[in-house]
Coordinates of C-alpha atoms and ligand atoms in Angstrom, one line a residue:
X1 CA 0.0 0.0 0.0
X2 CA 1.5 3.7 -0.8
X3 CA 1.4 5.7 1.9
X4 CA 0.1 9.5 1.6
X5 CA 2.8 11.7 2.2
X6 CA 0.3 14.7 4.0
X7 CA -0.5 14.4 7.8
X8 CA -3.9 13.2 8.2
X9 CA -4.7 15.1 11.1
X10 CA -4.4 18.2 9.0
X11 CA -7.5 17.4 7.1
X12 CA -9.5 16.0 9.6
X13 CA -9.0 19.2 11.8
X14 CA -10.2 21.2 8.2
X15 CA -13.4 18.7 8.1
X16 CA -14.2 19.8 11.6
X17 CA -13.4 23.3 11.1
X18 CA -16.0 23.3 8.0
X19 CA -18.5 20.9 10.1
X20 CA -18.4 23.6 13.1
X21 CA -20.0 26.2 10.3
X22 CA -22.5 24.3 8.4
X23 CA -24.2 21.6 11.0
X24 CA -27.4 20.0 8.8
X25 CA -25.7 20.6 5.4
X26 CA -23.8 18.3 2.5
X27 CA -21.2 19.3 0.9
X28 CA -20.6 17.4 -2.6
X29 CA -17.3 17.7 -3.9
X30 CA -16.1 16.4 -6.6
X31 CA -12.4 15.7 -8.4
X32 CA -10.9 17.9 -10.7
X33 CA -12.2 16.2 -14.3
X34 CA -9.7 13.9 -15.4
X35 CA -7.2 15.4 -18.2
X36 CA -7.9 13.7 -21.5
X37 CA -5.3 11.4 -22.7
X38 CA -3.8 13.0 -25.7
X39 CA -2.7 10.9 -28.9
X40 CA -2.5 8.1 -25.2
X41 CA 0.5 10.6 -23.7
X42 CA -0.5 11.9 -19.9
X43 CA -0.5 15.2 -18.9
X44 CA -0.5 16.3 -15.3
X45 CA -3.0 16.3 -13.1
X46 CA -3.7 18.5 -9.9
X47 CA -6.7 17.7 -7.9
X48 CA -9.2 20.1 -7.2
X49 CA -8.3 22.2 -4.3
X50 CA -11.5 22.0 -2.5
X51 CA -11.3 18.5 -2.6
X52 CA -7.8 18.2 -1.5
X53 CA -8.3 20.8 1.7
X54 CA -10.7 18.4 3.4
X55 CA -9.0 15.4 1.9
X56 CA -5.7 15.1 1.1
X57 CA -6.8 12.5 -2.1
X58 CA -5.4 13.3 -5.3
X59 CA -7.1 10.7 -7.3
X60 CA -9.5 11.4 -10.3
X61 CA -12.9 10.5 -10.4
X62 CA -13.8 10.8 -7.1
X63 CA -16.2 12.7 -4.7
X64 CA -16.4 13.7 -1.4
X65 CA -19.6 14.0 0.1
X66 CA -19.3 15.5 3.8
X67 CA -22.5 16.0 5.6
X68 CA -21.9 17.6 9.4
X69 CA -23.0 16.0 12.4
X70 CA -24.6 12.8 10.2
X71 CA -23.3 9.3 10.0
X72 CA -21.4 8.7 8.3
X73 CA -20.0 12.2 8.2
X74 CA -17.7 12.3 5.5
X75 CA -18.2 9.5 2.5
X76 CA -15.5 9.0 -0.3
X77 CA -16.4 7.9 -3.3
X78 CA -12.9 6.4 -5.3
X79 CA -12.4 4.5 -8.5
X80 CA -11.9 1.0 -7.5
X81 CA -8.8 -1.4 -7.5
X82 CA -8.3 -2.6 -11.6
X83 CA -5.3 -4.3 -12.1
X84 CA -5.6 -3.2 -15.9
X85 CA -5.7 -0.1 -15.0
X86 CA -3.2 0.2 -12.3
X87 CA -1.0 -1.7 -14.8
X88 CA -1.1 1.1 -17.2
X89 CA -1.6 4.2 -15.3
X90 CA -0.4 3.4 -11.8
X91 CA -1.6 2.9 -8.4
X92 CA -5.4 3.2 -7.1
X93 CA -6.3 3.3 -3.0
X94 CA -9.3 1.7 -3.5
X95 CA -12.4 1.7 -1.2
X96 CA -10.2 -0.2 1.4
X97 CA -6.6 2.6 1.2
X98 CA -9.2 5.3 0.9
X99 CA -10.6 4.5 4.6
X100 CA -7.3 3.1 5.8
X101 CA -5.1 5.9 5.1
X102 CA -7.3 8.6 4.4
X103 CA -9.7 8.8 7.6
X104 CA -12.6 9.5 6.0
X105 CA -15.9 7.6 7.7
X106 CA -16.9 5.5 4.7
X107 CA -15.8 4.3 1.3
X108 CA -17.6 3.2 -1.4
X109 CA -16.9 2.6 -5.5
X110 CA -17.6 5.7 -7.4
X111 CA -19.9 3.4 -9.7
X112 CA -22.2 3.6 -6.3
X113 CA -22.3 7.2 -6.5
X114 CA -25.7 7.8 -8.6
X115 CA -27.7 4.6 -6.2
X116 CA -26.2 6.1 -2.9
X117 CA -26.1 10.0 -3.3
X118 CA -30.4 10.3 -2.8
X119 CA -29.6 8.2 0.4
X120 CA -26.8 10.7 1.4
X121 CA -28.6 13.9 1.0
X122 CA -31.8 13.7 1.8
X123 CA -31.7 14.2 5.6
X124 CA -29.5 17.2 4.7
X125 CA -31.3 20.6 4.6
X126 CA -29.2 22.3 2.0
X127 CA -26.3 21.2 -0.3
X128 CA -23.1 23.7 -0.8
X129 CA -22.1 22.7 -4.6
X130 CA -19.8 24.6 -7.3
X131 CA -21.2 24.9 -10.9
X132 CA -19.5 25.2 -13.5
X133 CA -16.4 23.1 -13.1
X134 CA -17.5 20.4 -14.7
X135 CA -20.6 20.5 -17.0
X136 CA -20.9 16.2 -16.8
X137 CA -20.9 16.4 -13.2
X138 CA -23.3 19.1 -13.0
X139 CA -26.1 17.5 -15.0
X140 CA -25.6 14.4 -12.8
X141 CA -26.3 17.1 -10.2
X142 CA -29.4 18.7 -11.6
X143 CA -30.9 15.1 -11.9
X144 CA -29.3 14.0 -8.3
X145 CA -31.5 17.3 -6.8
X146 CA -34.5 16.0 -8.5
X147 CA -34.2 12.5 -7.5
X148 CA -33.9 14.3 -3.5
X149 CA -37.0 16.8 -4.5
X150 CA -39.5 13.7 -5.5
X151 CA -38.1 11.4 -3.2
X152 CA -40.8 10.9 -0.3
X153 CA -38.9 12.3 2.3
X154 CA -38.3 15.7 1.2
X155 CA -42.1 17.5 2.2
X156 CA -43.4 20.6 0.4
X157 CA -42.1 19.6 -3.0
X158 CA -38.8 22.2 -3.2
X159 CA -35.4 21.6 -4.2
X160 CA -32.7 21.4 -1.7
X161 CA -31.5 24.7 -1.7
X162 CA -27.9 25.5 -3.3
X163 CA -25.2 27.3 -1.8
X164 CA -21.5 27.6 -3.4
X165 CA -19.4 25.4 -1.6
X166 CA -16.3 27.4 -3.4
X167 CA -17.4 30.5 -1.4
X168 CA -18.3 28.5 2.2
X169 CA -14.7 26.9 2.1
X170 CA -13.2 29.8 0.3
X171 CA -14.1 31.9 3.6
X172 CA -11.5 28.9 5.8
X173 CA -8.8 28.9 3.2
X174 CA -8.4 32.6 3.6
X175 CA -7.2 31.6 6.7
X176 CA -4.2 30.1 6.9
X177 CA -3.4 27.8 10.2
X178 CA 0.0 27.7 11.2
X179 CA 0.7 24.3 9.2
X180 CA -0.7 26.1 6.2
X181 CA 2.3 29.4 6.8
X182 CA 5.0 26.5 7.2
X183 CA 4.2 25.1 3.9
X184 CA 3.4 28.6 1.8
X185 CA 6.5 29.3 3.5
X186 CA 8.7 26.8 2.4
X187 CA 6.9 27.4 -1.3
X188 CA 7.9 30.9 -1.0
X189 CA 11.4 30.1 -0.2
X190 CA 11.9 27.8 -3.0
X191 CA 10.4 30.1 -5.3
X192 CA 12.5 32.9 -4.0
X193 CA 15.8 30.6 -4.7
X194 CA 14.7 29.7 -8.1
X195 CA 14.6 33.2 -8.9
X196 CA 18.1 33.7 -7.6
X197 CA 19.7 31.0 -9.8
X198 CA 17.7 32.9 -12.6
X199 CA 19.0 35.8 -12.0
X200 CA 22.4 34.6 -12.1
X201 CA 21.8 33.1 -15.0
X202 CA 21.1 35.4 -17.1
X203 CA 22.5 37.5 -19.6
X204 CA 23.1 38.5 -22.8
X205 CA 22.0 36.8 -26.0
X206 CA 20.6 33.9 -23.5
X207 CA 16.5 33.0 -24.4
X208 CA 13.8 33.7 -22.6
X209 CA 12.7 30.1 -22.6
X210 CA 16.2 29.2 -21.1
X211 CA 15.7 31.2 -18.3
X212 CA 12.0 29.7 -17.6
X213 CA 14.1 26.2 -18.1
X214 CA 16.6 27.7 -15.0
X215 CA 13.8 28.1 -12.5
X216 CA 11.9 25.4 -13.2
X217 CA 14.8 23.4 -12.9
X218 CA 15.4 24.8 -9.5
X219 CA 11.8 24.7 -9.1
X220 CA 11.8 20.6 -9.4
X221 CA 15.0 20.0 -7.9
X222 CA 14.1 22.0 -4.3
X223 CA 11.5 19.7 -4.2
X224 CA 8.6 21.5 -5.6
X225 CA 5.6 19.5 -6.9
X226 CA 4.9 21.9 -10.0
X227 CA 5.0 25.1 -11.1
X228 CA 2.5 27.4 -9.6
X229 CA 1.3 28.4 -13.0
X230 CA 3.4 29.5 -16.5
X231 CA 6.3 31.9 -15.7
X232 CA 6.4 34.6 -17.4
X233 CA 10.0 35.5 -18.3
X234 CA 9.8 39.1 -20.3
X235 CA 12.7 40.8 -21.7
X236 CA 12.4 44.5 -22.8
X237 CA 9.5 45.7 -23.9
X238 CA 7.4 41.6 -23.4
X239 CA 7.5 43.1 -19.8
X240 CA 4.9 45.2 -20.6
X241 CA 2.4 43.2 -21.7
X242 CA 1.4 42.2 -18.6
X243 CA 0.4 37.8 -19.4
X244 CA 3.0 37.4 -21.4
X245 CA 3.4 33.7 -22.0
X246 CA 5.4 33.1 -25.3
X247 CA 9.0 33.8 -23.4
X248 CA 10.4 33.3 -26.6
X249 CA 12.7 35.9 -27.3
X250 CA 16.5 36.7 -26.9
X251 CA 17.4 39.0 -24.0
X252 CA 19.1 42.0 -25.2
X253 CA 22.0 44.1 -23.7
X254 CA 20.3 46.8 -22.1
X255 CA 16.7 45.3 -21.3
X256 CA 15.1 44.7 -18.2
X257 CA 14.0 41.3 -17.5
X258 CA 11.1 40.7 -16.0
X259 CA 10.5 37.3 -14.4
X260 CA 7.4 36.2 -12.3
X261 CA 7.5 32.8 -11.5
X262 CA 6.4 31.0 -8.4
X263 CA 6.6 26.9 -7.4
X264 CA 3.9 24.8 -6.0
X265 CA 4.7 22.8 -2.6
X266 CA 2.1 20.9 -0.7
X267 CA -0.8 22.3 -2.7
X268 CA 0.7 25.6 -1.7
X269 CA 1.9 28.2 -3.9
X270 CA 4.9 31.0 -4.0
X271 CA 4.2 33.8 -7.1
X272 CA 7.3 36.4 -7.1
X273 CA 7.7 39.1 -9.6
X274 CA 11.6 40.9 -9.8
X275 CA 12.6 42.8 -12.6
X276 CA 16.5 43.4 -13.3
X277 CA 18.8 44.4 -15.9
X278 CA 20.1 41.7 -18.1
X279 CA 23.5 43.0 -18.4
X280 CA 23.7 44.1 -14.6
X281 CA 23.6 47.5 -14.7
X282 CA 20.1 49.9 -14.9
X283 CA 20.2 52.5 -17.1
X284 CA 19.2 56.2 -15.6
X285 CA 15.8 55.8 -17.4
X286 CA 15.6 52.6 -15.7
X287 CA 16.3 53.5 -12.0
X288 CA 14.3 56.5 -12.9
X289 CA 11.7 53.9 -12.6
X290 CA 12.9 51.4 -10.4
X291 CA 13.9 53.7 -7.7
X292 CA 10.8 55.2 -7.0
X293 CA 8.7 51.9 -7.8
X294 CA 10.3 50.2 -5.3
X295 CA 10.0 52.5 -2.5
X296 CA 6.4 52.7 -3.2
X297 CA 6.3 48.8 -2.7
X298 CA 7.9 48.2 0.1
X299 CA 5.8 50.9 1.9
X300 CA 2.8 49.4 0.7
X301 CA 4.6 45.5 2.8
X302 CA 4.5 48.3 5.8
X303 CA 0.9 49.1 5.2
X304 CA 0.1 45.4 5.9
X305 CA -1.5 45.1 9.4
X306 CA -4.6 43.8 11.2
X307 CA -7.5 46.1 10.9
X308 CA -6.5 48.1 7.7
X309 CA -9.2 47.7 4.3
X310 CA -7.5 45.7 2.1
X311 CA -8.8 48.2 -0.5
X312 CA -6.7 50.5 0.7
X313 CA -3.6 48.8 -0.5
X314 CA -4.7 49.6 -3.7
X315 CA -5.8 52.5 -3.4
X316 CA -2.5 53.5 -1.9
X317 CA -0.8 52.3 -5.0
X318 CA -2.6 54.1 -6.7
X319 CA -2.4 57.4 -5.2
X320 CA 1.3 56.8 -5.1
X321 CA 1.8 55.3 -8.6
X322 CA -0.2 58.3 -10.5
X323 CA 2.0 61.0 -8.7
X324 CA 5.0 59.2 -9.9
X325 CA 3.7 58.7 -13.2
X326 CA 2.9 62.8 -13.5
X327 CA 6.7 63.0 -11.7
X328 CA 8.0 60.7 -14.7
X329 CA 6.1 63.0 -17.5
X330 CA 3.9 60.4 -18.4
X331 CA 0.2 61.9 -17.6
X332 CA 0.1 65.5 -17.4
X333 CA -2.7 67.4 -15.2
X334 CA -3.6 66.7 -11.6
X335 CA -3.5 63.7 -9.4
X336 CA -7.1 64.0 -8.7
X337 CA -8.4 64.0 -12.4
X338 CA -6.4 61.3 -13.3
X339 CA -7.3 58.9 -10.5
X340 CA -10.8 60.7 -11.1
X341 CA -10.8 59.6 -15.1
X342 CA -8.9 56.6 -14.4
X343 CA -5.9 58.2 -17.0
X344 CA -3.2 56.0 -14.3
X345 CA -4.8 52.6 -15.9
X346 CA -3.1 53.4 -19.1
X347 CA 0.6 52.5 -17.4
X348 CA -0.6 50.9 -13.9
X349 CA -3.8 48.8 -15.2
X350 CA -3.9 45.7 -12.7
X351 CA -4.5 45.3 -9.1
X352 CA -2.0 45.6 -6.5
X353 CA -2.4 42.6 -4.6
X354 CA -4.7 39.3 -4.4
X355 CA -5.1 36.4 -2.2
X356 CA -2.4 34.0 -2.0
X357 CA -2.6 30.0 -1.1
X358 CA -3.1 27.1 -2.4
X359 CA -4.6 28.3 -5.9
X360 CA -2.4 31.5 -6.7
X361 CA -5.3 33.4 -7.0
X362 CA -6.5 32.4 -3.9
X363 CA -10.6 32.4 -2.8
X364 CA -12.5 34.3 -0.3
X365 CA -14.2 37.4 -0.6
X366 CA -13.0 40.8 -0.1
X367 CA -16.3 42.5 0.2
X368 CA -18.1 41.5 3.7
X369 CA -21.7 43.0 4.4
X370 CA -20.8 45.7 1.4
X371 CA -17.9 47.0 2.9
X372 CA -14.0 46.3 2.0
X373 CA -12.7 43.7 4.6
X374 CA -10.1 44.3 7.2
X375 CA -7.6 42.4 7.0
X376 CA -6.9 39.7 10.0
X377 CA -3.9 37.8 11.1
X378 CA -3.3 34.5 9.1
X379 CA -4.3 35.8 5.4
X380 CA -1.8 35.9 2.8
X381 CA -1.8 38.4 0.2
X382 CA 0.7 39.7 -2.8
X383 CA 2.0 43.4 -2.9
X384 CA 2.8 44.0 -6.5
X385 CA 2.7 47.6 -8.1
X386 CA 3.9 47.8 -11.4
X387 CA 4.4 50.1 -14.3
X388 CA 4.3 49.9 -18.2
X389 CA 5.0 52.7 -20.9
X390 CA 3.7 51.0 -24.3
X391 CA 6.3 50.9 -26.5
X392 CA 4.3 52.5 -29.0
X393 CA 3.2 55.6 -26.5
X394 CA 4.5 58.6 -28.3
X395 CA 3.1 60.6 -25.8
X396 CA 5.4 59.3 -22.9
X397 CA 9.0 60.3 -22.9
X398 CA 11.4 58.1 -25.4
X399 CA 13.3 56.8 -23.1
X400 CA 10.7 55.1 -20.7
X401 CA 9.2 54.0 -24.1
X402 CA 9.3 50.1 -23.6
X403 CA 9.7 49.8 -20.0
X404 CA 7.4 47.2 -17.9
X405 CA 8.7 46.8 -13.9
X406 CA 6.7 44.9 -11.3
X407 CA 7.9 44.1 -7.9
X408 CA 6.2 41.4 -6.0
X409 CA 6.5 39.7 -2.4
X410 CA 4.2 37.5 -0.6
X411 CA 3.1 38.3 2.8
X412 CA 0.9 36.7 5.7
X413 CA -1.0 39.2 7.9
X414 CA 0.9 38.9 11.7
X415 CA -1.1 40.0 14.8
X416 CA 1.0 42.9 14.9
X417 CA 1.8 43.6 11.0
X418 CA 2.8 41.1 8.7
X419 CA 5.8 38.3 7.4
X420 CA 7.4 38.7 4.0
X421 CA 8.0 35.5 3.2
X422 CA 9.9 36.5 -0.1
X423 CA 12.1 38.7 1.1
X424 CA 15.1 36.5 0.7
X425 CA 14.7 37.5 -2.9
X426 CA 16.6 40.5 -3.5
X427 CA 15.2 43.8 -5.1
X428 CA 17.6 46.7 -4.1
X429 CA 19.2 48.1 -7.0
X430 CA 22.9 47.7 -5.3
X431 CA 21.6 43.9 -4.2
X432 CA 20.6 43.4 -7.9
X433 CA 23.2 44.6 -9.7
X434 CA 26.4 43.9 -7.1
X435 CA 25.8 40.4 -6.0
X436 CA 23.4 38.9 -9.3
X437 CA 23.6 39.9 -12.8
X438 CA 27.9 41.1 -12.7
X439 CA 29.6 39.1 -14.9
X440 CA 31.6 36.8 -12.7
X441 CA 28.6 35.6 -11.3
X442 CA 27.3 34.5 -14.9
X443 CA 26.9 30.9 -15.6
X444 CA 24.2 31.0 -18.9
X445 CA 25.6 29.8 -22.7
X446 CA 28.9 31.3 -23.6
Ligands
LIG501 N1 1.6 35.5 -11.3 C1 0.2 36.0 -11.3 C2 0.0 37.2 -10.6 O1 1.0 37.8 -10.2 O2 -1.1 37.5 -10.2
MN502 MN1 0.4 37.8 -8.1
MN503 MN1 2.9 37.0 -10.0

């Protein structure tokens, strides 16, 4: 039997959590779909997050069906044992691992689902569900909710209502336990290394594409389950288009390289943005830039405390941004008008900061009852201001014409301010350019 290589307890302790919240409900949560087999090659599959918080099982075609305070409490649903199968595509738990290793109340074949699922809901008074993430699964649903409705113990003739179970377990992930820092921080870490080695890596006539190759290399060999999603790795004016994916391209003397890149460990994800000179050495139209950009960043990692709106972060960076953008030459007339008109979005168009966890964009919301929420020990966030002149902007100065520079960290809200757990990756200008990207440190193609 292969053992699971996550602590149990973790899981159970995140059943009970959710169980505490919702007494009376059902939760029905099923696997991420399964990827399909291309041309019979794999690709790689990462269970649904949901499913894995409350489980730790990483199989397809499962479900978890977790109904608080009933017996049994939580039910897995798992493909069965097949040697065939197991032959060609590797091991299964089975009904029997899935209760031995796993903890979960009861097992059963997921062939049992559609027979057992009427059983298992209908002494439940609502059902949390997700739409949307699989449209098979959600006309089983639809069909499931009838079978409940005209089933003779459900009186009155209504639907079981439907909340989003994304949203109910979104508002627990936002909070991460101290088992949950230790790993985000050890995700952080690695990612923060694997930008290092990039750094000192490149140079010169070296690819784009080799430089992705150099941190997910590190990314992999540090122990890091996946990438947290597609780095992109942007050289000279790529850096200012803000999703760029191709990383295709040669990195020039004189560019800037932008790299945001960040590994997955334990379901947990890093996501770190620096921005450096290729040759080692910024330019004056460059620091002119930098300088500013990163002083406005780090004050925005000071902002971060218990009771402040998270709004205000961006807000913040906004105030701050425009006035350096009207400082640069690049928008022309007041603050006020063009935070009024929304003129800044032209060279600062994003946000400044979302959730961070186990997805990269992590859930929960960040309106409560109307109003921005305060932020409270135990969330993680991203601070990451940036600025891009077009390349084609004739109405911006020549020399910033090109330029794209973000700066992000990844922080956890403390009880007294916060943790940057990326701060081992360096961003000072003398940090950058003494111990990185000088020549003698340079290892890339000759
Ligand atoms: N890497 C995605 C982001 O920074 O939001
Ligand atoms: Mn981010
Ligand atoms: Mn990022």
């Amino acid at each position: 039997m292969r053992r699971p290589s996550y602590d149990m307890n973790v899981f159970r302790e995140r059943r009970a959590a959710l169980a505490s919240r919702y007494p009376g409900a059902a939760f029905v949560l099923p696997a991420h779909p399964e990827q399909i087999r291309n041309n019979d090659v794999n690709h790689a599959y990462r269970q649904d997050t949901n499913l894995f918080y409350l489980t730790g099982f990483e199989e397809p075609g499962s479900v978890l069906v977790f109904r608080p305070g009933q017996d049994p409490e939580s039910t897995l649903f798992v493909r069965p044992k097949d040697s065939f199968n197991e032959t060609w595509y590797g091991f299964r738990y089975g009904v029997e691992g899935a209760l031995s290793e796993f903890g979960v109340d009861h097992a059963l074949v997921i062939d049992d689902f559609e027979r057992e699922i009427v059983n298992l809901l209908r002494s439940c008074d609502r059902l949390f569900y997700h739409w949307n993430l699989d449209p098979q699964f959600d006309r089983d649903m639809l069909s499931v909710l009838e079978a409940v409705r005209s089933s003779s113990y459900r009186s009155g003739g209504g639907h079981l209502p439907v909340f989003d179970s994304a949203e109910a377990i979104g508002e627990l992930r936002l909070f991460k336990s101290e088992h949950d820092i230790r790993i985000l921080r050890r995700a952080c870490e690695i990612s923060a290394n694997a930008h290092i080695e990039a750094m000192r890596f490149a140079k010169p006539g070296v690819n784009e594409r080799q430089v992705m190759a150099t941190l997910i290399h590190s990314f992999y060999m540090q122990g890091a389950v996946r990438e947290g999603y597609l780095p992109i790795v942007a050289a000279g004016s790529n850096a200012t288009t803000l999703h760029y994916i191709f990383n295709d391209q040669t990195c020039k003397d004189g560019d800037l390289l932008l790299i945001d890149a960040g590994a997955e460990f334990g379901y947990f994800a890093g996501d770190i943005t620096r921005t450096f000179p290729v040759s080692g050495k910024f330019t004056e139209p460059q620091r002119r830039i930098y300088e500013p950009l990163l002083e406005i960043q780090k004050a925005l990692v000071q902002m971060v405390r218990p009771g402040i709106r998270y709004r205000s972060l961006h807000e913040a960076s906004v105030d701050a941004i425009t006035e350096l953008c009207l400082d640069l030459g690049l928008l022309k007339g007041t603050k006020r008008q063009n935070i009024d008109s929304q003129a800044y979005q032209k060279y600062y168009p994003h946000g400044v900061s979302h959730w961070l966890g186990m997805d990269v964009h992590d859930v929960g919301r960040m309106i409560v009852d109307d109003q921005p929420r305060l932020l409270e020990p135990g969330m993680a966030l991203t601070i990451e201001p940036g600025l891009y002149v077009p390349v084609n902007d004739l109405s911006a100065p020549e020399e910033l014409r090109g330029l794209g520079i973000r700066i992000e960290d990844d922080v956890v809200v403390t009880a007294t301010g916060c943790e940057n757990l990326t701060e081992t990756c360096p961003k000072e200008i003398d940090d950058l350019e003494k111990e990185l990207c000088t020549p003698s440190s340079w290892r890339g193609p000759t």
